[in-house]
Short mmCIF file of C-alpha atoms in Angstrom, two decimals:
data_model
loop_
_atom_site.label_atom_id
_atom_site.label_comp_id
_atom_site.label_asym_id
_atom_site.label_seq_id
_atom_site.Cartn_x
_atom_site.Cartn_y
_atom_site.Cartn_z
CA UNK A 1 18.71 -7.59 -33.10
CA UNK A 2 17.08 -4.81 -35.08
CA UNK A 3 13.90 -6.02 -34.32
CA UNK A 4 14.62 -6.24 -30.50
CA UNK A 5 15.72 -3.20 -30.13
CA UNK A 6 12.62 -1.57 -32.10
CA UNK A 7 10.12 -3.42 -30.13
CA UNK A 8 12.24 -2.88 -26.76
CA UNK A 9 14.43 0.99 -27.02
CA UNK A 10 11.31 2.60 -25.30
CA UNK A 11 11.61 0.06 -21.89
CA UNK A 12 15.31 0.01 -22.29
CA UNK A 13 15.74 3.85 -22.36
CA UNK A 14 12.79 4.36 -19.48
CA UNK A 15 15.44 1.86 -17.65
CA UNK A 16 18.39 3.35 -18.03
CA UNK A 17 17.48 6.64 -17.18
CA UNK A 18 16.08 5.25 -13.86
CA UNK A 19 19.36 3.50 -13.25
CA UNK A 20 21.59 6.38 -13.67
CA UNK A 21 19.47 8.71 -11.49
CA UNK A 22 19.38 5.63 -8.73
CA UNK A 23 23.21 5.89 -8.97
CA UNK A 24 22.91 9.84 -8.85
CA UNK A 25 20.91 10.20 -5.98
CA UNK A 26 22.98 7.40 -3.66
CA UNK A 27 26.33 9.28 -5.12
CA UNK A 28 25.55 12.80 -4.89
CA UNK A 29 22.83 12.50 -2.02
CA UNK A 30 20.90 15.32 -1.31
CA UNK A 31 22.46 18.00 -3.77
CA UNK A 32 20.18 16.09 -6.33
CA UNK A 33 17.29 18.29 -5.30
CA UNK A 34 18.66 20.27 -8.42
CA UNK A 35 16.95 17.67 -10.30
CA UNK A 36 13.24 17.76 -9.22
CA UNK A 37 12.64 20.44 -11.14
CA UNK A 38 12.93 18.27 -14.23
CA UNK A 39 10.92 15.39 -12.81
CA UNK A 40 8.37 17.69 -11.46
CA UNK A 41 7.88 19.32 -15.24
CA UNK A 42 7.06 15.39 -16.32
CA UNK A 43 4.46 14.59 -13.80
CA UNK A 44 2.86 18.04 -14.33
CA UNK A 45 2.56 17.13 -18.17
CA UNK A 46 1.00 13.65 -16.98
CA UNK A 47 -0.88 15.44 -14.76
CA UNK A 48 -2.49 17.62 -17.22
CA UNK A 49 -3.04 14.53 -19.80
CA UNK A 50 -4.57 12.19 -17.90
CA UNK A 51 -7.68 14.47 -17.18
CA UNK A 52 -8.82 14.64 -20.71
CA UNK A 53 -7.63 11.26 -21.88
CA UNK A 54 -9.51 9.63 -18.31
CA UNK A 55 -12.73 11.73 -19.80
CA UNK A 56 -12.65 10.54 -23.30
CA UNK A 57 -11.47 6.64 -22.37
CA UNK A 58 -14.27 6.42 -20.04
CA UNK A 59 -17.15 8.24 -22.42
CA UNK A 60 -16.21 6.71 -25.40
CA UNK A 61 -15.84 3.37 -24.16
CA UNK A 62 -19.53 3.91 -22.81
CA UNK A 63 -21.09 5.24 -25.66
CA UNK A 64 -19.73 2.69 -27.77
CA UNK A 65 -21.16 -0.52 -25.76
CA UNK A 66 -24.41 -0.89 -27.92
CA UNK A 67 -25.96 -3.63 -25.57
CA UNK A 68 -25.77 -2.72 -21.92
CA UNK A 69 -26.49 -5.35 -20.84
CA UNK A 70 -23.30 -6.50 -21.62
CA UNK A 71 -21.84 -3.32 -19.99
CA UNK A 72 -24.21 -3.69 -16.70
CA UNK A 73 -22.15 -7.39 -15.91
CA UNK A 74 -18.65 -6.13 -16.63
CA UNK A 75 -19.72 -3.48 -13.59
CA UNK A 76 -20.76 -5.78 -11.69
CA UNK A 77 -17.82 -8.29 -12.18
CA UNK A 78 -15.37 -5.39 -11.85
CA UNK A 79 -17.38 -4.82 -8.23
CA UNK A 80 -16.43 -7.89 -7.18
CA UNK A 81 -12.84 -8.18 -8.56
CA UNK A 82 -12.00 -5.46 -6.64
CA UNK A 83 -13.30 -5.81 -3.42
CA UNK A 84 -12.26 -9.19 -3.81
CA UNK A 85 -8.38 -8.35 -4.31
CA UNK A 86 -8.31 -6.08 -2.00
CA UNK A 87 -9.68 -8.41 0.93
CA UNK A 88 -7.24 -11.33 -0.20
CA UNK A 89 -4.37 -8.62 0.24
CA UNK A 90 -5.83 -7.60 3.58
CA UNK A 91 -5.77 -11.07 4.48
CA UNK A 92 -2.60 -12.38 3.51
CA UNK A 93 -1.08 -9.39 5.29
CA UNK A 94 -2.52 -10.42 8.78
CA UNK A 95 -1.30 -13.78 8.21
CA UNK A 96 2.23 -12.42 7.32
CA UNK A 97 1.72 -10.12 10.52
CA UNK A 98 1.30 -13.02 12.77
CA UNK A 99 4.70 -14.54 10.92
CA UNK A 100 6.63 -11.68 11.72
CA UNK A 101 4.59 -9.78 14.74
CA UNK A 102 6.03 -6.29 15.77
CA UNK A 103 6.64 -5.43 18.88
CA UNK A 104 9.50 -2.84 18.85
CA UNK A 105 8.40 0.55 20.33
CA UNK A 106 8.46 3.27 17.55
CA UNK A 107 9.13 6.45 18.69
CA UNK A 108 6.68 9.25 17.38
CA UNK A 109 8.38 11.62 14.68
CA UNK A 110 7.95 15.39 13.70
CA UNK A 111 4.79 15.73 10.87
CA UNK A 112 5.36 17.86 8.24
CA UNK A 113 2.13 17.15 6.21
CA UNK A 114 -0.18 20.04 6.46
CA UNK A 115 -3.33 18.56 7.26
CA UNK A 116 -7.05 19.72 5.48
CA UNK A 117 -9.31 19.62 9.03
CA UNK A 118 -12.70 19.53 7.35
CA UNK A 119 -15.38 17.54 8.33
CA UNK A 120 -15.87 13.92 6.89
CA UNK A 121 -19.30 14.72 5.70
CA UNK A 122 -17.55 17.41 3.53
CA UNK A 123 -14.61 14.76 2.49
CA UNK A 124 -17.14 12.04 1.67
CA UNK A 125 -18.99 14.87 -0.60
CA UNK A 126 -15.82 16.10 -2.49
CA UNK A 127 -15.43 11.97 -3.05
CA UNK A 128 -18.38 12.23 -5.76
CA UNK A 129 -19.30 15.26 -6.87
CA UNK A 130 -17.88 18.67 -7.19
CA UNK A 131 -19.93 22.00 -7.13
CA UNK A 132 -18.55 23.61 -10.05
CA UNK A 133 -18.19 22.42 -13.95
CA UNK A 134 -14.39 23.83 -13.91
CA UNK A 135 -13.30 21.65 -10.82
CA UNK A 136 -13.99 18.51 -12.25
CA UNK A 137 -10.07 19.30 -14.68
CA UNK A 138 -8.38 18.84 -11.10
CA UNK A 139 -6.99 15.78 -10.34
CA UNK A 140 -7.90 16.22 -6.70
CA UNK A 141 -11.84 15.31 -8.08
CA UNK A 142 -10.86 12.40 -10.50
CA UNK A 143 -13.74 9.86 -9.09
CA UNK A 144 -16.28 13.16 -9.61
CA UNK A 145 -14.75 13.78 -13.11
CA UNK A 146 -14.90 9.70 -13.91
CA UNK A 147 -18.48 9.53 -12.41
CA UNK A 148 -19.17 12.67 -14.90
CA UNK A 149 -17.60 10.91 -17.76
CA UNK A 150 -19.89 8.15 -16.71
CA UNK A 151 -22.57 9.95 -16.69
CA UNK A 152 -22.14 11.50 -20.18
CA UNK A 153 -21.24 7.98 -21.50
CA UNK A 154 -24.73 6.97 -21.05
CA UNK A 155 -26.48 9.71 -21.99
CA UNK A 156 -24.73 9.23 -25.16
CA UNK A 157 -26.03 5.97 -25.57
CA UNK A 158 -29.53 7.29 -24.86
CA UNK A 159 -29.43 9.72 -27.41
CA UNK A 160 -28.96 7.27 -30.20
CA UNK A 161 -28.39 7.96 -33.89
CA UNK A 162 -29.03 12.08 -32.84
CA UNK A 163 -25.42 11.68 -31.17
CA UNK A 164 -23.11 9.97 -33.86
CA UNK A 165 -21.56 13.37 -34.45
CA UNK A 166 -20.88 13.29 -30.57
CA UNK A 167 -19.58 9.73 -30.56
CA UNK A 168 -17.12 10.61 -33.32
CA UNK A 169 -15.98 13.29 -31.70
CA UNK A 170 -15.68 10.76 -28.17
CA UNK A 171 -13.53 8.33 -29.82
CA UNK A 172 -11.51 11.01 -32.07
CA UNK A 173 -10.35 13.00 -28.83
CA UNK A 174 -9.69 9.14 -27.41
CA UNK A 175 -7.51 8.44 -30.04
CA UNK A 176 -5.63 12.19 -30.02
CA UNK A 177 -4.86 12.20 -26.34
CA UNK A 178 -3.57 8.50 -26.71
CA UNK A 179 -0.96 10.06 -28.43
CA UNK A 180 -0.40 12.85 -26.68
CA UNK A 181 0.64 10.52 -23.64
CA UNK A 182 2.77 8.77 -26.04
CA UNK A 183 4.68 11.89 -26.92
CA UNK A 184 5.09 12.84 -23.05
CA UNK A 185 6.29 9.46 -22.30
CA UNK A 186 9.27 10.22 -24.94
CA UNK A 187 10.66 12.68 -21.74
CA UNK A 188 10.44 9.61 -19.74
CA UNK A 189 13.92 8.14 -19.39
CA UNK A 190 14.59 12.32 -18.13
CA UNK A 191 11.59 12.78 -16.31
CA UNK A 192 11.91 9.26 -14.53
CA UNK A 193 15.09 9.53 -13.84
CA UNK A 194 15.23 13.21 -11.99
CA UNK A 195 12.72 11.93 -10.06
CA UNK A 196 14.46 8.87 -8.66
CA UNK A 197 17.59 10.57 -8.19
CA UNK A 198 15.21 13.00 -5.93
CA UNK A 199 13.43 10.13 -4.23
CA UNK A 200 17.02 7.81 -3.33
CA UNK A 201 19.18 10.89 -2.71
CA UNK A 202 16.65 12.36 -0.27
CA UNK A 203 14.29 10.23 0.99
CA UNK A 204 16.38 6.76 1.15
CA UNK A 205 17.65 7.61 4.31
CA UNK A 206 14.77 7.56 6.37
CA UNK A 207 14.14 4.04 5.62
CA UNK A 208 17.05 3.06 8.04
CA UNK A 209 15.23 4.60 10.93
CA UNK A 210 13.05 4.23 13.76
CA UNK A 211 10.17 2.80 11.62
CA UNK A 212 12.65 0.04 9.70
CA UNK A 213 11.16 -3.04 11.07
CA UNK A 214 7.44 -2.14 10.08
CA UNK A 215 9.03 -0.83 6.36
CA UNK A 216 10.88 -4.25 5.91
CA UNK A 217 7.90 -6.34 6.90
CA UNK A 218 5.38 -4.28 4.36
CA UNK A 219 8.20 -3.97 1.77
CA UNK A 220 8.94 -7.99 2.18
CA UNK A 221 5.60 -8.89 1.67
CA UNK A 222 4.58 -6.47 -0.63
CA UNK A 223 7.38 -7.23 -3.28
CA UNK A 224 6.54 -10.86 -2.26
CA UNK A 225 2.55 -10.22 -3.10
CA UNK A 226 3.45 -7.83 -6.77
CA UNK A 227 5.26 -11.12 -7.86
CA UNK A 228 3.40 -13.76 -6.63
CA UNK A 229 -0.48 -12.96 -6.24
CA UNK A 230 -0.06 -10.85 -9.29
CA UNK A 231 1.67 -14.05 -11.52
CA UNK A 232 -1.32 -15.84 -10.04
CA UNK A 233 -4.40 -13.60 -11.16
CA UNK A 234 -2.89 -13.23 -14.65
CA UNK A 235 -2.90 -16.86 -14.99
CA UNK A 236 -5.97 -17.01 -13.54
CA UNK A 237 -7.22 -14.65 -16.31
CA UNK A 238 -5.52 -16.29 -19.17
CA UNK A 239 -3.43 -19.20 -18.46
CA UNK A 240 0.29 -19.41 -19.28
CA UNK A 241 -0.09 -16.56 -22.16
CA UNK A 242 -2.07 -13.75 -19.54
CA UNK A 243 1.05 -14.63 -17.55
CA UNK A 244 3.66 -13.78 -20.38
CA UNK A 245 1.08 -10.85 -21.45
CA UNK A 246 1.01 -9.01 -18.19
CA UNK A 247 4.24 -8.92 -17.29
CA UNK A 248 6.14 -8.49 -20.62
CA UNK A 249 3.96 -5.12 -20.70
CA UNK A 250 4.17 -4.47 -17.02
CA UNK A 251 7.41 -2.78 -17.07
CA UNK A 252 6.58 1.15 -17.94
CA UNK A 253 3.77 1.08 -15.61
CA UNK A 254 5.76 -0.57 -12.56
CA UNK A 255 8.34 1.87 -13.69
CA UNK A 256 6.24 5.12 -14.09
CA UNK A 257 4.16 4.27 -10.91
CA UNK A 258 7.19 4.11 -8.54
CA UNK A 259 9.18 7.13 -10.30
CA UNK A 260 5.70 9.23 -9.74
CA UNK A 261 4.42 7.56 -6.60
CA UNK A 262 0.59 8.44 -8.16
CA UNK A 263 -1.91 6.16 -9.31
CA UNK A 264 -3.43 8.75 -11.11
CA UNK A 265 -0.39 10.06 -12.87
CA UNK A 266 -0.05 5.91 -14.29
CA UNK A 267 -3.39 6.01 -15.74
CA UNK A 268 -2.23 6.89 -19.56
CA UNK A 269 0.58 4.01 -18.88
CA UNK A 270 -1.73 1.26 -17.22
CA UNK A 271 -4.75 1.81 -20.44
CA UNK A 272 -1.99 1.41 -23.15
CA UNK A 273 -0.72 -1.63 -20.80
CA UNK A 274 -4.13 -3.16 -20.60
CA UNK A 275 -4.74 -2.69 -24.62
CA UNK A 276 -1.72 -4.43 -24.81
CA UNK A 277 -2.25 -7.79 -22.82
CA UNK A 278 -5.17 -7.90 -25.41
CA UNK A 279 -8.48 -6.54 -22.74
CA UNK A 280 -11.16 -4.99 -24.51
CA UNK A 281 -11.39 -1.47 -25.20
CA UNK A 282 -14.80 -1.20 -23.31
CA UNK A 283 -13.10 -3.09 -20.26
CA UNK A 284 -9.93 -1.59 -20.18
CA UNK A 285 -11.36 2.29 -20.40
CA UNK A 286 -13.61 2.04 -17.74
CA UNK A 287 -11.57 -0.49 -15.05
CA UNK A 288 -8.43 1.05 -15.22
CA UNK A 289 -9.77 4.29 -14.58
CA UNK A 290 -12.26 3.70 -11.80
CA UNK A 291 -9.44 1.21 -10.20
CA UNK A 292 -6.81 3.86 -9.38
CA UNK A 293 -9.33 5.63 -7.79
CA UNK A 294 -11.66 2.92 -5.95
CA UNK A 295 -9.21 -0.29 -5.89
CA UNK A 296 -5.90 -0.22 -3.88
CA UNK A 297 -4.69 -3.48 -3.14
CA UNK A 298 -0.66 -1.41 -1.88
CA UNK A 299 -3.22 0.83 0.72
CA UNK A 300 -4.85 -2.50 2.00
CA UNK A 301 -1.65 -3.42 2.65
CA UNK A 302 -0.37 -0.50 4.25
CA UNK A 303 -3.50 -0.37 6.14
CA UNK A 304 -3.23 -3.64 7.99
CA UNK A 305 0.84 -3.20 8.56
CA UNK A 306 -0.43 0.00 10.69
CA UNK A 307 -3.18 -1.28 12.56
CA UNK A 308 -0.68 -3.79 13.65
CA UNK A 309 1.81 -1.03 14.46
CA UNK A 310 -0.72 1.05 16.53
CA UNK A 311 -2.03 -2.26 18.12
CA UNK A 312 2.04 -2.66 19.22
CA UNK A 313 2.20 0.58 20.43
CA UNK A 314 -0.66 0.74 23.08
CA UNK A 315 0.10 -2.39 23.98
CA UNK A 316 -3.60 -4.68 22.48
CA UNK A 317 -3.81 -7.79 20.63
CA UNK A 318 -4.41 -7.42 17.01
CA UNK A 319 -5.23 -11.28 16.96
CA UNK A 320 -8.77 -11.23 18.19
CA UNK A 321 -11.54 -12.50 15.82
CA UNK A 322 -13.53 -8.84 16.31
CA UNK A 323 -10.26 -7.05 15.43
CA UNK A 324 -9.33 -9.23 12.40
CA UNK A 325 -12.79 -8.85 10.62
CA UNK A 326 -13.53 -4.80 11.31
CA UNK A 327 -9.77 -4.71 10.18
CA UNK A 328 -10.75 -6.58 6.48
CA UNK A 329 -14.07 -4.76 6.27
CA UNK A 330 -11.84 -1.15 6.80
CA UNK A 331 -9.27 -1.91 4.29
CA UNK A 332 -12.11 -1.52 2.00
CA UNK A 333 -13.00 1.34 2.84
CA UNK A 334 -9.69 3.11 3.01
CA UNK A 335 -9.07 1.23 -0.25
CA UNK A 336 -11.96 4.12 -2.12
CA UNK A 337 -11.36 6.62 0.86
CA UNK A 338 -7.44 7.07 0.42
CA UNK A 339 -8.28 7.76 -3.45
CA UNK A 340 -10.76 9.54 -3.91
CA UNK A 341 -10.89 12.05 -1.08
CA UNK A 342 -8.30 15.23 -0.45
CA UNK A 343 -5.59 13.86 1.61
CA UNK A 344 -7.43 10.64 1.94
CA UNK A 345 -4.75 8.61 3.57
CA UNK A 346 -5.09 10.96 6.40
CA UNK A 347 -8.75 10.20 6.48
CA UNK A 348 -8.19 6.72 6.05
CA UNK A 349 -5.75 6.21 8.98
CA UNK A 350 -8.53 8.54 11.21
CA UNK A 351 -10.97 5.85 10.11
CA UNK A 352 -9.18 2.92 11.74
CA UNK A 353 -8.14 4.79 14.85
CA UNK A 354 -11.59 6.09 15.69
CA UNK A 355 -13.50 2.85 14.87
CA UNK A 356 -10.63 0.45 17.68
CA UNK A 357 -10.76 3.32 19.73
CA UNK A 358 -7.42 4.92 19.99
CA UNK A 359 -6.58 8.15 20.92
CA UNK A 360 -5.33 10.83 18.44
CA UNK A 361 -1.65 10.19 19.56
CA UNK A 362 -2.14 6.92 17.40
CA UNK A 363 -2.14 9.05 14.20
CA UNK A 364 1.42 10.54 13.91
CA UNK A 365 2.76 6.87 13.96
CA UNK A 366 0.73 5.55 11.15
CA UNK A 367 1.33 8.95 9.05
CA UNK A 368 4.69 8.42 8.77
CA UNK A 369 4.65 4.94 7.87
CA UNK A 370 1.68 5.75 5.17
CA UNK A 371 4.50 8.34 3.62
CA UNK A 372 7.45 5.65 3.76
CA UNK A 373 5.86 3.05 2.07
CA UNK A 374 3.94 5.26 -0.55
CA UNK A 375 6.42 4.12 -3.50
CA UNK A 376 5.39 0.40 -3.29
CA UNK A 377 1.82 1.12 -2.36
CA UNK A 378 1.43 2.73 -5.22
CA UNK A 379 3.20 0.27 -7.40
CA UNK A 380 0.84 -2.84 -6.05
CA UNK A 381 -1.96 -0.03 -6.35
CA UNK A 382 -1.53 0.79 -9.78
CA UNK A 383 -0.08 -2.59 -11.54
CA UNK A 384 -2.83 -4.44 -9.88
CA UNK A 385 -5.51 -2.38 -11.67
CA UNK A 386 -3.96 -4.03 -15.29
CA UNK A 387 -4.30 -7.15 -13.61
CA UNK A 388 -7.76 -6.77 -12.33
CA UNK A 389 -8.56 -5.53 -16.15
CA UNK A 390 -7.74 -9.18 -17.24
CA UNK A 391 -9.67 -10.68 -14.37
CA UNK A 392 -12.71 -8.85 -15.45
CA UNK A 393 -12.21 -9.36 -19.14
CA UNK A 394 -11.87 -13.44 -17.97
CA UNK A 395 -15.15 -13.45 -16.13
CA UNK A 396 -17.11 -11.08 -18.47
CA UNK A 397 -15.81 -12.08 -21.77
CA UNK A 398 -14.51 -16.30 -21.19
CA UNK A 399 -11.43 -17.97 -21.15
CA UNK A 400 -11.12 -17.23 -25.02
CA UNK A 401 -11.22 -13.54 -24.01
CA UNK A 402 -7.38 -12.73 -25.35
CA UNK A 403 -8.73 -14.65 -28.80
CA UNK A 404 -11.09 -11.48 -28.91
CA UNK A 405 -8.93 -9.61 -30.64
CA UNK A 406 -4.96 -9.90 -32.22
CA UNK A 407 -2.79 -8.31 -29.12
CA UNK A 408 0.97 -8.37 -29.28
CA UNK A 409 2.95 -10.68 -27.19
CA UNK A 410 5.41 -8.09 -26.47
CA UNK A 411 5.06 -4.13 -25.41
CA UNK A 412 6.04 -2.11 -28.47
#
């Protein structure tokens, strides 16, 4: 029992704090807003961590790859993984749209968003580069700050035995701010727990609305893909023990990414996740933090839940062979658009309208859906970079991949 509850207090206390402020928010409602200043002090010290740990994960794990060869194929595989993912979600969610088609008629509600009205060449620019040093510490330029990181990882590497000092230092600062997130994570049962209290005393509500039958069909499937595709690509990566691996060390990240609703904000969570199910260090520093930028399997999701909305709405058939196939080859694109870019989901959803033709009234509709489902999208956007990480660690590495190196069974 001991033992249990050493290996287990950190999930059962992360738990229980998210229970009690579930019960908080439904009991007290709205007057829990008292609380978000407590939740809001935990993402801001995630916030602030995951900058320098995402910088010395990604470097580190760079500069430490002697043969790149070896590093050039788990790119490549990663590519692939995914853009694969994330068209098998877009898929599966036309299919399930066909099952249960929607053909209510939403009624438009108030935006409160403001909205950043610069030009896409200007978006698409901020998505890779940044045009001072002191911008890349925002969170609002991770893929410029990883692509940095990248970018010094190699250089590294070119230098050769003139860097070791460098490399040290790399891997010493990877090692410190691993622990920093572990200390921040000890607020997590409080931190956590405000913030769900905020989120089901405030926001609950508006899941009952006009927009309910679109919510239940994306919230259906979605819990329906995190449990089932998700099962599937860890066996897929290692057989009956990736399956036990993933999700016995799933639970702090599924739990951090819906109490945060940011991708970003999971990073620290997702790398000590991925370490965990036994991916390499070199694997899991570079995937995890390129996915919850660049791979978005929740967004796909969202994506093709409102194109089918829209395509209810104006009254056109979103069962056309042209329609299906620009919708798949879009998802991708708002899959590295919604993360990487200043209010990206924004430019996402302008994406899909302009390239089927709709009129700007089309947007309100799938803005407010985007915000509605944002808790599980970025659950199934987060967890299913972990996942991913064992995919790519299968394919780059072999089926004996989890033999690499002694992982434990068990989160600890």
């Amino acid at each position: 029992m001991n033992n249990f509850y050493k290996n287990y207090s950190g999930i059962i206390l992360l738990l229980a704090g998210i229970l009690l402020g579930s019960i908080a928010g439904l009991v007290f409602g709205k007057d829990v807003v008292v609380l978000k200043p407590i939740g809001d002090i935990f993402l801001n010290l995630l916030f602030t961590a995951v900058i320098p740990l995402v910088f010395f994960s990604v470097a580190s794990a760079i500069a430490g790859i002697s043969q790149t060869n070896k590093l050039s194929r788990m790119m490549g595989i990663m590519a692939i993984v995914f853009v694969a993912t994330v068209l098998i979600s877009a898929f599966l969610t036309i299919m399930a749209v066909r099952l249960f088609p929607i053909h209510e008629q939403l009624q438009a509600l108030k935006i409160t968003e403001k909205i950043d009205e610069k030009p896409f060449a200007d978006q698409l620019t901020q998505l890779f580069t940044t045009d001072e040093f002191y911008q890349l510490l925002s969170r609002r330029s991770m893929l410029a700050m990883i692509i940095f990181s990248v970018l010094i990882g190699f250089a590294t590497l070119r230098a050769g035995n003139k860097a070791s000092g460098f490399v040290r230092f790399l891997n010493e600062g990877n090692e410190v701010f691993k622990h920093v997130f572990i200390l921040i994570m000890k607020l997590g049962p409080v931190g956590l727990g405000a913030y769900f209290a905020y989120q089901v005393g405030v926001f609950g509500p508006q899941l009952f609305g006009a927009y309910a039958r679109s919510l239940g069909l994306y919230y259906g499937f979605g819990i329906f893909y995190f449990f089932a595709l998700f099962s599937v690509y860890a066996f897929v990566a290692g057989g009956v023990r990736g399956f036990r691996r993933y999700w016995t060390n799933n639970i702090v990240p599924s739990a951090t990414a819906i109490g945060t609703c940011s991708s970003i904000a999971n990073i620290p969570a997702n790398l000590d996740a991925a370490k965990k199910m036994g991916v390499p260090d070199y694997i899991t520093n570079v995937a995890v933090p390129l996915g919850a930028t660049l791979h978005k399997d929740g967004s796909s999701i969202s994506s093709i839940v409102k194109m089918a909305v829209v395509f209810a709405l104006f009254g056109r058939d979103f069962n056309s062979v042209d329609a299906i196939l620009l919708a798949l080859g879009m998802t991708v694109l708002v899959s590295i658009v919604e993360g990487g870019i200043p209010n990206g989901g924004y430019v996402g959803e302008l994406l899909f309208i302009s390239a089927y033709g709709f009129p700007p009234e089309a947007l309100p509709p799938a803005m407010i859906i985007g915000t509605l489902v944002d808790p599980l999208a970025t659950l199934l956007n987060s967890t299913g970079d972990t996942v991913a990480a064992m995919l790519v660690a299968r394919f780059t590495e072999g089926k004996n991949w989890m033999d690499l190196k002694a992982a434990p069974e068990a989160s600890t």
